[in-house]
PDB file of C-alpha atoms in Angstrom:
ATOM      1  CA  UNK Y   1      97.794 112.337 137.041  1.00 71.00           C
ATOM      2  CA  UNK Y   2      96.601 108.751 135.754  1.00 89.00           C
ATOM      3  CA  UNK Y   3      93.856 107.011 136.646  1.00 95.00           C
ATOM      4  CA  UNK Y   4      93.427 102.802 137.240  1.00 98.00           C
ATOM      5  CA  UNK Y   5      90.640 100.673 137.397  1.00 98.00           C
ATOM      6  CA  UNK Y   6      89.765  97.006 137.703  1.00 99.00           C
ATOM      7  CA  UNK Y   7      87.500  94.033 138.380  1.00 98.00           C
ATOM      8  CA  UNK Y   8      89.033  90.744 139.478  1.00 98.00           C
ATOM      9  CA  UNK Y   9      86.882  87.613 140.322  1.00 97.00           C
ATOM     10  CA  UNK Y  10      84.323  88.214 138.046  1.00 95.00           C
ATOM     11  CA  UNK Y  11      83.854  86.423 134.553  1.00 94.00           C
ATOM     12  CA  UNK Y  12      85.865  88.836 131.935  1.00 95.00           C
ATOM     13  CA  UNK Y  13      82.630  89.097 129.828  1.00 95.00           C
ATOM     14  CA  UNK Y  14      81.027  91.026 132.659  1.00 95.00           C
ATOM     15  CA  UNK Y  15      84.283  92.511 133.712  1.00 97.00           C
ATOM     16  CA  UNK Y  16      85.372  93.918 130.507  1.00 98.00           C
ATOM     17  CA  UNK Y  17      82.601  96.380 129.959  1.00 98.00           C
ATOM     18  CA  UNK Y  18      82.369  97.478 133.340  1.00 98.00           C
ATOM     19  CA  UNK Y  19      86.229  98.301 133.174  1.00 98.00           C
ATOM     20  CA  UNK Y  20      85.506  99.883 129.704  1.00 98.00           C
ATOM     21  CA  UNK Y  21      83.080 102.102 131.211  1.00 98.00           C
ATOM     22  CA  UNK Y  22      85.229 103.096 134.315  1.00 98.00           C
ATOM     23  CA  UNK Y  23      88.167 103.696 132.349  1.00 98.00           C
ATOM     24  CA  UNK Y  24      85.880 106.291 129.947  1.00 97.00           C
ATOM     25  CA  UNK Y  25      85.000 108.070 133.440  1.00 97.00           C
ATOM     26  CA  UNK Y  26      88.729 108.628 134.184  1.00 97.00           C
ATOM     27  CA  UNK Y  27      89.687 110.241 130.550  1.00 95.00           C
ATOM     28  CA  UNK Y  28      90.261 113.352 132.363  1.00 94.00           C
ATOM     29  CA  UNK Y  29      93.015 111.705 134.616  1.00 91.00           C
ATOM     30  CA  UNK Y  30      94.441 110.707 131.325  1.00 84.00           C
ATOM     31  CA  UNK Y  31      93.979 111.839 128.125  1.00 78.00           C
ATOM     32  CA  UNK Y  32      97.523 110.487 126.490  1.00 84.00           C
ATOM     33  CA  UNK Y  33      96.284 106.613 126.320  1.00 85.00           C
ATOM     34  CA  UNK Y  34      94.682 103.498 127.636  1.00 92.00           C
ATOM     35  CA  UNK Y  35      95.681 100.256 128.575  1.00 94.00           C
ATOM     36  CA  UNK Y  36      94.313  97.124 129.569  1.00 97.00           C
ATOM     37  CA  UNK Y  37      95.206  93.489 131.025  1.00 98.00           C
ATOM     38  CA  UNK Y  38      92.269  91.141 130.188  1.00 98.00           C
ATOM     39  CA  UNK Y  39      92.436  87.495 131.521  1.00 96.00           C
ATOM     40  CA  UNK Y  40      89.681  85.176 132.564  1.00 96.00           C
ATOM     41  CA  UNK Y  41      90.106  86.182 136.045  1.00 95.00           C
ATOM     42  CA  UNK Y  42      90.989  89.842 135.906  1.00 98.00           C
ATOM     43  CA  UNK Y  43      90.634  92.983 133.778  1.00 98.00           C
ATOM     44  CA  UNK Y  44      92.597  95.732 134.797  1.00 98.00           C
ATOM     45  CA  UNK Y  45      93.096  99.122 132.878  1.00 98.00           C
ATOM     46  CA  UNK Y  46      94.535 102.311 133.185  1.00 96.00           C
ATOM     47  CA  UNK Y  47      94.312 105.909 131.761  1.00 95.00           C
ATOM     48  CA  UNK Y  48      97.627 107.743 131.250  1.00 84.00           C
ATOM     49  CA  UNK Y  49      99.434 111.066 131.350  1.00 76.00           C
ATOM     50  CA  UNK Y  50     102.410 110.392 129.503  1.00 69.00           C
ATOM     51  CA  UNK Y  51     105.585 112.060 131.798  1.00 65.00           C
ATOM     52  CA  UNK Y  52     108.044 109.283 131.655  1.00 61.00           C
ATOM     53  CA  UNK Y  53     108.948 107.215 128.841  1.00 58.00           C
ATOM     54  CA  UNK Y  54     106.679 108.764 126.241  1.00 58.00           C
ATOM     55  CA  UNK Y  55     107.382 105.936 123.598  1.00 61.00           C
ATOM     56  CA  UNK Y  56     107.640 102.682 125.292  1.00 58.00           C
ATOM     57  CA  UNK Y  57     105.871 103.150 128.897  1.00 62.00           C
ATOM     58  CA  UNK Y  58     102.256 102.061 128.132  1.00 83.00           C
ATOM     59  CA  UNK Y  59     100.575 100.352 130.820  1.00 87.00           C
ATOM     60  CA  UNK Y  60      99.718  97.464 131.846  1.00 95.00           C
ATOM     61  CA  UNK Y  61     103.576  96.977 132.229  1.00 93.00           C
ATOM     62  CA  UNK Y  62     104.403  93.137 132.703  1.00 94.00           C
ATOM     63  CA  UNK Y  63     107.323  90.926 134.041  1.00 93.00           C
ATOM     64  CA  UNK Y  64     109.368  88.822 131.528  1.00 91.00           C
ATOM     65  CA  UNK Y  65     106.987  85.971 131.019  1.00 94.00           C
ATOM     66  CA  UNK Y  66     103.595  88.081 131.203  1.00 95.00           C
ATOM     67  CA  UNK Y  67     102.626  86.240 134.484  1.00 97.00           C
ATOM     68  CA  UNK Y  68     102.596  89.724 136.538  1.00 97.00           C
ATOM     69  CA  UNK Y  69     100.743  92.415 135.081  1.00 97.00           C
ATOM     70  CA  UNK Y  70     100.913  96.003 136.903  1.00 97.00           C
ATOM     71  CA  UNK Y  71      98.772  99.224 136.473  1.00 97.00           C
ATOM     72  CA  UNK Y  72      99.988 102.281 138.639  1.00 95.00           C
ATOM     73  CA  UNK Y  73      99.100 106.046 139.082  1.00 94.00           C
ATOM     74  CA  UNK Y  74     101.781 107.861 140.339  1.00 93.00           C
ATOM     75  CA  UNK Y  75     105.767 108.535 140.294  1.00 92.00           C
ATOM     76  CA  UNK Y  76     108.243 106.092 141.726  1.00 94.00           C
ATOM     77  CA  UNK Y  77     111.291 108.704 142.354  1.00 93.00           C
ATOM     78  CA  UNK Y  78     114.209 105.804 143.022  1.00 89.00           C
ATOM     79  CA  UNK Y  79     113.443 104.101 139.858  1.00 88.00           C
ATOM     80  CA  UNK Y  80     116.958 104.704 138.170  1.00 87.00           C
ATOM     81  CA  UNK Y  81     119.228 103.280 140.897  1.00 87.00           C
ATOM     82  CA  UNK Y  82     116.418 100.634 141.251  1.00 85.00           C
ATOM     83  CA  UNK Y  83     116.590  99.778 137.282  1.00 85.00           C
ATOM     84  CA  UNK Y  84     120.440  99.056 137.727  1.00 83.00           C
ATOM     85  CA  UNK Y  85     120.014  96.693 140.549  1.00 85.00           C
ATOM     86  CA  UNK Y  86     117.294  94.912 138.640  1.00 83.00           C
ATOM     87  CA  UNK Y  87     119.267  94.303 135.484  1.00 83.00           C
ATOM     88  CA  UNK Y  88     122.284  93.340 137.712  1.00 85.00           C
ATOM     89  CA  UNK Y  89     120.300  90.383 139.142  1.00 88.00           C
ATOM     90  CA  UNK Y  90     118.913  89.408 135.678  1.00 81.00           C
ATOM     91  CA  UNK Y  91     115.911  91.053 135.064  1.00 84.00           C
ATOM     92  CA  UNK Y  92     114.852  92.233 131.456  1.00 80.00           C
ATOM     93  CA  UNK Y  93     112.937  95.513 131.754  1.00 81.00           C
ATOM     94  CA  UNK Y  94     110.069  96.119 129.242  1.00 73.00           C
ATOM     95  CA  UNK Y  95     110.542 100.003 129.086  1.00 79.00           C
ATOM     96  CA  UNK Y  96     112.105 103.219 131.093  1.00 80.00           C
ATOM     97  CA  UNK Y  97     108.890 103.863 132.635  1.00 85.00           C
ATOM     98  CA  UNK Y  98     109.657 104.073 136.453  1.00 89.00           C
ATOM     99  CA  UNK Y  99     106.388 101.552 136.810  1.00 91.00           C
ATOM    100  CA  UNK Y 100     108.611  98.779 135.319  1.00 90.00           C
ATOM    101  CA  UNK Y 101     110.074  98.337 138.766  1.00 92.00           C
ATOM    102  CA  UNK Y 102     107.071  96.837 140.332  1.00 94.00           C
ATOM    103  CA  UNK Y 103     106.323  93.536 138.462  1.00 94.00           C
ATOM    104  CA  UNK Y 104     110.169  92.683 138.715  1.00 93.00           C
ATOM    105  CA  UNK Y 105     110.091  93.767 142.581  1.00 94.00           C
ATOM    106  CA  UNK Y 106     106.988  91.804 143.078  1.00 96.00           C
ATOM    107  CA  UNK Y 107     108.775  88.810 141.633  1.00 93.00           C
ATOM    108  CA  UNK Y 108     111.229  89.088 144.204  1.00 91.00           C
ATOM    109  CA  UNK Y 109     109.453  90.559 147.202  1.00 93.00           C
ATOM    110  CA  UNK Y 110     105.797  89.381 146.943  1.00 93.00           C
ATOM    111  CA  UNK Y 111     103.707  91.802 149.167  1.00 91.00           C
ATOM    112  CA  UNK Y 112     106.746  93.827 149.987  1.00 94.00           C
ATOM    113  CA  UNK Y 113     107.452  94.692 146.604  1.00 93.00           C
ATOM    114  CA  UNK Y 114     107.084  98.213 147.563  1.00 94.00           C
ATOM    115  CA  UNK Y 115     109.158  98.595 150.562  1.00 93.00           C
ATOM    116  CA  UNK Y 116     111.973  99.857 148.707  1.00 93.00           C
ATOM    117  CA  UNK Y 117     110.085 102.040 146.342  1.00 93.00           C
ATOM    118  CA  UNK Y 118     109.899 105.897 147.028  1.00 94.00           C
ATOM    119  CA  UNK Y 119     107.398 107.848 145.416  1.00 95.00           C
ATOM    120  CA  UNK Y 120     103.722 108.707 145.486  1.00 96.00           C
ATOM    121  CA  UNK Y 121     101.559 105.852 143.931  1.00 96.00           C
ATOM    122  CA  UNK Y 122      98.530 103.831 143.822  1.00 98.00           C
ATOM    123  CA  UNK Y 123      98.924 100.464 141.996  1.00 98.00           C
ATOM    124  CA  UNK Y 124      97.280  97.192 141.203  1.00 98.00           C
ATOM    125  CA  UNK Y 125      99.325  93.859 140.543  1.00 98.00           C
ATOM    126  CA  UNK Y 126      97.578  90.913 139.200  1.00 98.00           C
ATOM    127  CA  UNK Y 127      99.474  87.543 139.545  1.00 98.00           C
ATOM    128  CA  UNK Y 128      98.163  85.246 136.960  1.00 97.00           C
ATOM    129  CA  UNK Y 129      99.869  82.097 138.319  1.00 96.00           C
ATOM    130  CA  UNK Y 130      98.626  82.752 141.888  1.00 96.00           C
ATOM    131  CA  UNK Y 131      95.017  84.238 140.937  1.00 96.00           C
ATOM    132  CA  UNK Y 132      95.975  86.901 143.268  1.00 97.00           C
ATOM    133  CA  UNK Y 133      95.639  90.752 143.318  1.00 98.00           C
ATOM    134  CA  UNK Y 134      97.518  93.335 145.625  1.00 98.00           C
ATOM    135  CA  UNK Y 135      96.488  96.789 145.980  1.00 98.00           C
ATOM    136  CA  UNK Y 136      99.136  99.375 147.062  1.00 97.00           C
ATOM    137  CA  UNK Y 137      99.297 102.820 147.904  1.00 96.00           C
ATOM    138  CA  UNK Y 138     102.217 105.206 148.984  1.00 94.00           C
ATOM    139  CA  UNK Y 139     102.870 105.368 152.820  1.00 91.00           C
ATOM    140  CA  UNK Y 140     101.533 108.993 152.947  1.00 92.00           C
ATOM    141  CA  UNK Y 141      98.504 107.919 150.746  1.00 91.00           C
ATOM    142  CA  UNK Y 142      98.913 111.049 148.301  1.00 94.00           C
ATOM    143  CA  UNK Y 143      97.462 109.008 145.223  1.00 95.00           C
ATOM    144  CA  UNK Y 144      93.606 107.962 145.578  1.00 95.00           C
ATOM    145  CA  UNK Y 145      92.439 104.063 145.603  1.00 98.00           C
ATOM    146  CA  UNK Y 146      88.917 103.110 146.128  1.00 97.00           C
ATOM    147  CA  UNK Y 147      87.743  99.425 146.335  1.00 97.00           C
ATOM    148  CA  UNK Y 148      84.581  97.361 146.770  1.00 96.00           C
ATOM    149  CA  UNK Y 149      83.366  93.906 146.923  1.00 95.00           C
ATOM    150  CA  UNK Y 150      81.612  92.818 144.106  1.00 95.00           C
ATOM    151  CA  UNK Y 151      80.001  89.322 144.507  1.00 91.00           C
ATOM    152  CA  UNK Y 152      82.938  87.025 144.710  1.00 92.00           C
ATOM    153  CA  UNK Y 153      85.053  89.674 143.382  1.00 95.00           C
ATOM    154  CA  UNK Y 154      86.807  92.960 143.814  1.00 98.00           C
ATOM    155  CA  UNK Y 155      86.611  96.181 142.142  1.00 98.00           C
ATOM    156  CA  UNK Y 156      89.050  99.181 142.546  1.00 99.00           C
ATOM    157  CA  UNK Y 157      89.544 102.897 141.058  1.00 98.00           C
ATOM    158  CA  UNK Y 158      91.372 105.915 141.515  1.00 98.00           C
ATOM    159  CA  UNK Y 159      87.696 107.824 141.651  1.00 97.00           C
ATOM    160  CA  UNK Y 160      84.625 107.205 143.186  1.00 95.00           C
ATOM    161  CA  UNK Y 161      82.514 107.688 139.697  1.00 96.00           C
ATOM    162  CA  UNK Y 162      84.833 104.955 137.672  1.00 98.00           C
ATOM    163  CA  UNK Y 163      84.199 102.692 140.996  1.00 98.00           C
ATOM    164  CA  UNK Y 164      80.296 102.988 140.570  1.00 97.00           C
ATOM    165  CA  UNK Y 165      80.715 101.804 137.001  1.00 97.00           C
ATOM    166  CA  UNK Y 166      82.019  98.355 138.288  1.00 98.00           C
ATOM    167  CA  UNK Y 167      79.743  97.903 140.792  1.00 96.00           C
ATOM    168  CA  UNK Y 168      76.350  95.567 140.564  1.00 89.00           C
ATOM    169  CA  UNK Y 169      74.377  98.276 141.827  1.00 88.00           C
ATOM    170  CA  UNK Y 170      74.718 101.601 143.630  1.00 86.00           C
ATOM    171  CA  UNK Y 171      75.314 101.005 147.488  1.00 84.00           C
ATOM    172  CA  UNK Y 172      73.223 102.591 149.819  1.00 87.00           C
ATOM    173  CA  UNK Y 173      74.843 105.680 151.793  1.00 84.00           C
ATOM    174  CA  UNK Y 174      75.173 105.466 155.536  1.00 90.00           C
ATOM    175  CA  UNK Y 175      73.856 108.367 157.512  1.00 92.00           C
ATOM    176  CA  UNK Y 176      76.392 107.886 160.061  1.00 93.00           C
ATOM    177  CA  UNK Y 177      79.287 107.939 157.836  1.00 90.00           C
ATOM    178  CA  UNK Y 178      78.051 111.039 156.157  1.00 90.00           C
ATOM    179  CA  UNK Y 179      77.403 112.923 159.373  1.00 93.00           C
ATOM    180  CA  UNK Y 180      81.384 112.053 160.525  1.00 93.00           C
ATOM    181  CA  UNK Y 181      82.608 113.105 157.041  1.00 88.00           C
ATOM    182  CA  UNK Y 182      80.450 116.660 157.482  1.00 94.00           C
ATOM    183  CA  UNK Y 183      81.745 117.018 160.933  1.00 93.00           C
ATOM    184  CA  UNK Y 184      85.337 115.529 160.420  1.00 92.00           C
ATOM    185  CA  UNK Y 185      86.217 116.591 156.462  1.00 85.00           C
ATOM    186  CA  UNK Y 186      87.397 113.119 155.651  1.00 77.00           C
TER     187      UNK Y 186
END
């Protein structure tokens, strides 16, 4: 179990300490390490529970020219067969981590990058050239991913306490939504 968090569209001086606090709140999800991507438009972070590629699998994972950054919580089941296809098509893979698929598939397929992936995941892709964030989850929604608008930006995290660390203020709760949750259980 890993955890991801990030803020895009806010000044890096504001976003960086908020993401640091969000990652602190996710330590229990990933005690083996922490990684961050920081640029003027985006700060992405992750807490890692090292399972695959213990030595070189730290995140964020990048494409060859580091214009695409990825953080991911989960496991991609078909990564080995996808690796050979990517290498055959000329990609240079950063590590043996399953997450290494994502930036290269994004380069080729854009928003459809997750179509060939089988697994359980929640991921964030930051495209530095286009200043575009892509958030994705597996088809079943096994791994959690929460998000909220923050001014002109967007915050995301694997858990609500981490998401709250990214916000300007604690939002008011909706009594109707709370009643629905208690009645329906979701």
